[in-house]
Amino acid sequence: MSSPSHSPVVNHLGRDVTGKIPDASRVPGMIELNERDGAIWSLAKGYLRTRDNDAHSLYAYSIAQALLSQIPEADENIVLPAILLHDTGWSTVDERLALEAIAPGADDSLHHLVIQHEKEGARIAREILEQVGVPEEDIVQIVDIIDGHDTRLVTINTNDALVKDSDKVWRVTPHGRRVVMDWFGIDAQQSLRLCAYRAYNELFTDQAKAMSRVLVTTACMDFSDEIANTYTREDVA
């Protein structure tokens, strides 16, 4: 999948306004990986190359950062490493079988593969966290969250809820919907419906539900006749 564009196609204003752009430190919601998380990512990314799990994990990290700003009782030292590492275990599962295991109407006989990715992800996470020098008490909590992040239907604590919700809200981001569309060969509107249903109904926090609802409702406009007409109209002089 191609990376997002970072350059304009045209400047309709016709003059430079870059001197008026506020510094990132003044803008709420601007994030980047800190030194610890950057070190974790450098070791984790090799395990995340299958099925866009690398980009998925980074986008889920950004969602986790947003949720942390709204749920201060959660611990970023647990949540952020856990979300970067939660899907490393898929590297131990055949990619085709992994898709079969998570597809709509998946065969129950493949459920063990979902469990495998959790167990192996917990093992890989511990190895990486120890190498980075994360305290043992934090490692225990992070590994416990990863081991069961998909199959456990209840939450251990607030940190676990944030990891689960960040993982699920990703589904209704533009990136998540594009990835799922290609996973299953469905069109964009079908992908939105599938992702929206799976995201909202499996969320634990009100903050994640609100975030998901905003992403879904704005995405719905992509399929409206009104939006379609804005791209086909002929401007009249």
Coordinates of C-alpha atoms in Angstrom, one line a residue:
M1 CA 0.0 0.0 0.0
S2 CA 1.4 3.4 -1.0
S3 CA 2.3 5.9 1.8
P4 CA 0.2 9.1 2.3
S5 CA 1.2 12.1 0.2
H6 CA 2.9 14.9 2.1
S7 CA 3.2 17.5 -0.6
P8 CA 0.5 19.7 -2.3
V9 CA -0.5 19.4 -5.9
V10 CA -1.2 23.1 -6.3
N11 CA -1.2 26.3 -4.3
H12 CA -4.5 28.0 -5.1
L13 CA -3.7 31.0 -2.8
G14 CA -0.5 31.7 -4.8
R15 CA 1.6 32.9 -1.9
D16 CA 3.7 31.4 1.0
V17 CA 1.9 31.1 4.3
T18 CA 4.4 28.7 6.0
G19 CA 5.6 31.4 8.3
K20 CA 2.2 31.5 9.9
I21 CA 2.0 27.8 10.6
P22 CA 2.1 27.1 14.4
D23 CA 4.9 25.1 15.9
A24 CA 3.9 21.4 16.6
S25 CA 4.4 21.9 20.3
R26 CA 1.4 24.3 20.3
V27 CA -1.0 21.9 18.5
P28 CA -3.0 19.4 20.6
G29 CA -2.7 15.8 19.4
M30 CA 0.6 16.1 17.7
I31 CA 2.6 13.0 18.6
E32 CA 5.8 11.0 17.8
L33 CA 7.4 7.9 19.2
N34 CA 9.5 8.7 22.2
E35 CA 13.0 7.2 22.7
R36 CA 11.8 4.1 24.5
D37 CA 9.0 3.4 22.0
G38 CA 11.3 4.1 19.1
A39 CA 13.7 1.5 20.4
I40 CA 10.8 -1.0 20.8
W41 CA 9.6 -0.3 17.3
S42 CA 13.1 -0.8 15.7
L43 CA 13.1 -4.3 17.2
A44 CA 9.4 -5.1 16.6
K45 CA 9.0 -4.0 13.0
G46 CA 10.6 -7.0 11.5
Y47 CA 7.8 -9.2 13.1
L48 CA 5.1 -6.9 11.7
R49 CA 5.7 -6.9 7.9
T50 CA 2.8 -9.3 7.1
R51 CA -0.6 -8.0 6.2
D52 CA 0.2 -4.3 6.9
N53 CA 0.6 -5.1 10.6
D54 CA 3.5 -2.6 10.7
A55 CA 1.4 0.4 9.6
H56 CA -1.6 -1.0 11.6
S57 CA 0.5 -1.0 14.8
L58 CA 1.7 2.6 14.2
Y59 CA -1.8 3.9 13.5
A60 CA -3.1 2.0 16.6
Y61 CA -0.3 3.7 18.6
S62 CA -1.6 7.1 17.5
I63 CA -5.1 6.1 18.6
A64 CA -3.8 4.9 21.9
Q65 CA -2.1 8.3 22.4
A66 CA -5.4 10.1 21.8
L67 CA -7.2 7.8 24.2
L68 CA -4.5 8.3 26.9
S69 CA -5.1 12.0 26.7
Q70 CA -8.8 11.4 27.6
I71 CA -8.3 8.6 30.1
P72 CA -5.6 9.8 32.5
E73 CA -5.9 6.8 34.9
A74 CA -4.3 4.6 32.2
D75 CA -0.6 4.1 32.2
E76 CA 1.2 5.0 28.9
N77 CA 4.2 3.0 30.0
I78 CA 2.0 -0.1 29.7
V79 CA -0.4 0.9 26.9
L80 CA 2.1 2.2 24.3
P81 CA 4.6 -0.7 24.3
A82 CA 1.7 -3.2 24.3
I83 CA 0.1 -1.6 21.3
L84 CA 3.3 -1.6 19.3
L85 CA 4.0 -5.2 20.1
H86 CA 0.5 -6.8 20.2
D87 CA 0.5 -8.3 16.7
T88 CA 4.1 -9.5 16.5
G89 CA 2.9 -13.1 16.9
W90 CA 1.2 -13.1 13.5
S91 CA 4.8 -13.5 12.1
T92 CA 4.6 -17.1 13.2
V93 CA 1.4 -17.9 11.3
D94 CA 1.1 -18.6 7.6
E95 CA -0.3 -15.4 6.0
R96 CA -3.0 -17.1 4.1
L97 CA -4.2 -19.1 7.1
A98 CA -4.1 -16.0 9.2
L99 CA -6.6 -14.3 6.8
E100 CA -8.8 -17.3 6.9
A101 CA -8.7 -17.2 10.7
I102 CA -9.9 -13.6 10.9
A103 CA -12.3 -13.5 7.9
P104 CA -16.0 -12.9 8.4
G105 CA -17.6 -16.3 9.2
A106 CA -14.2 -17.8 10.0
D107 CA -14.0 -21.5 10.6
D108 CA -13.8 -22.3 14.3
S109 CA -11.1 -24.9 13.5
L110 CA -8.7 -22.0 12.8
H111 CA -9.3 -20.2 16.1
H112 CA -6.1 -21.8 17.5
L113 CA -4.2 -19.6 15.1
V114 CA -5.5 -16.5 16.7
I115 CA -4.5 -17.9 20.1
Q116 CA -1.1 -18.8 18.6
H117 CA -0.5 -15.2 17.5
E118 CA -1.3 -14.0 21.0
K119 CA 0.9 -16.5 22.8
E120 CA 3.8 -16.0 20.4
G121 CA 3.3 -12.2 20.5
A122 CA 3.6 -12.3 24.3
R123 CA 6.9 -14.3 24.0
I124 CA 8.3 -12.0 21.3
A125 CA 7.2 -8.9 23.3
R126 CA 9.0 -10.1 26.4
E127 CA 12.3 -10.7 24.5
I128 CA 12.1 -7.2 23.0
L129 CA 11.1 -5.4 26.2
E130 CA 13.9 -7.1 28.1
Q131 CA 16.4 -6.1 25.4
V132 CA 15.2 -2.4 25.6
G133 CA 15.4 -2.5 29.4
V134 CA 11.8 -2.1 30.4
P135 CA 11.2 -2.8 34.1
E136 CA 10.1 -6.3 34.9
E137 CA 6.9 -5.2 36.6
D138 CA 5.9 -3.4 33.4
I139 CA 6.9 -6.3 31.2
V140 CA 4.6 -8.6 33.2
Q141 CA 1.6 -6.3 32.6
I142 CA 2.4 -5.7 28.9
V143 CA 2.8 -9.4 28.2
D144 CA -0.5 -10.3 30.1
I145 CA -2.3 -7.8 27.9
I146 CA -0.9 -9.1 24.6
D147 CA -1.7 -12.7 25.6
G148 CA -5.4 -12.6 25.0
H149 CA -5.9 -9.2 23.4
D150 CA -8.2 -10.6 20.7
T151 CA -9.7 -13.7 22.3
R152 CA -10.3 -12.4 25.8
L153 CA -13.8 -11.0 25.9
V154 CA -13.4 -9.0 29.1
T155 CA -10.7 -6.6 30.1
I156 CA -8.1 -7.1 32.8
N157 CA -7.9 -3.4 33.7
T158 CA -8.0 0.1 32.1
N159 CA -4.7 -0.4 30.3
D160 CA -6.0 -3.6 28.7
A161 CA -9.2 -1.7 27.6
L162 CA -7.2 1.0 25.9
V163 CA -5.0 -1.5 24.0
K164 CA -8.1 -3.5 22.9
D165 CA -9.9 -0.3 21.9
S166 CA -6.9 1.2 20.0
D167 CA -6.6 -2.0 18.1
K168 CA -10.3 -2.1 17.1
V169 CA -10.7 1.7 16.3
W170 CA -8.0 1.3 13.7
R171 CA -10.5 -0.7 11.7
V172 CA -12.5 2.4 10.8
T173 CA -9.6 4.7 10.0
P174 CA -9.0 5.3 6.3
H175 CA -6.0 3.0 6.5
G176 CA -7.9 0.2 8.3
R177 CA -10.8 0.3 5.8
R178 CA -8.4 0.2 2.8
V179 CA -6.5 -2.8 4.2
V180 CA -9.6 -4.8 5.0
M181 CA -11.0 -4.0 1.6
D182 CA -7.9 -5.7 0.0
W183 CA -7.8 -8.5 2.6
F184 CA -11.2 -9.8 1.6
G185 CA -11.8 -8.4 -1.9
I186 CA -14.8 -6.3 -0.9
D187 CA -15.7 -2.8 -2.0
A188 CA -15.1 0.3 0.0
Q189 CA -18.7 0.5 1.3
Q190 CA -18.8 -3.1 2.3
S191 CA -15.4 -2.6 4.1
L192 CA -16.9 0.4 6.0
R193 CA -19.9 -1.6 7.1
L194 CA -17.8 -4.6 8.2
C195 CA -15.2 -2.6 10.0
A196 CA -17.7 -0.3 11.7
Y197 CA -19.7 -3.2 13.0
R198 CA -16.6 -5.0 14.3
A199 CA -15.1 -1.9 15.7
Y200 CA -18.0 -0.3 17.6
N201 CA -19.6 -3.4 19.1
E202 CA -16.4 -4.6 20.6
L203 CA -15.2 -1.4 22.3
F204 CA -15.0 -0.9 26.0
T205 CA -14.5 2.8 26.6
D206 CA -16.9 5.6 25.9
Q207 CA -14.0 7.7 24.5
A208 CA -13.2 5.0 21.9
K209 CA -16.8 4.6 21.0
A210 CA -17.1 8.4 20.3
M211 CA -13.9 8.2 18.2
S212 CA -15.2 5.3 16.2
R213 CA -18.6 7.0 15.6
V214 CA -16.9 10.1 14.3
L215 CA -14.7 8.1 11.9
V216 CA -17.7 6.1 10.6
T217 CA -20.1 8.9 10.1
T218 CA -17.5 11.0 8.2
A219 CA -16.6 8.0 6.1
C220 CA -20.3 7.6 5.2
M221 CA -20.2 10.9 3.3
D222 CA -17.8 9.3 0.9
F223 CA -20.7 7.3 -0.5
S224 CA -23.3 10.0 -0.6
D225 CA -24.7 11.4 -3.8
E226 CA -24.1 14.8 -2.5
I227 CA -20.3 14.3 -2.2
A228 CA -20.2 12.5 -5.5
N229 CA -21.9 15.5 -7.1
T230 CA -19.2 17.9 -5.7
Y231 CA -16.6 16.0 -7.7
T232 CA -18.6 15.9 -10.9
R233 CA -20.1 19.3 -11.0
E234 CA -19.1 21.8 -13.7
D235 CA -18.3 25.2 -12.3
V236 CA -20.4 27.9 -13.9
A237 CA -18.6 31.2 -14.6

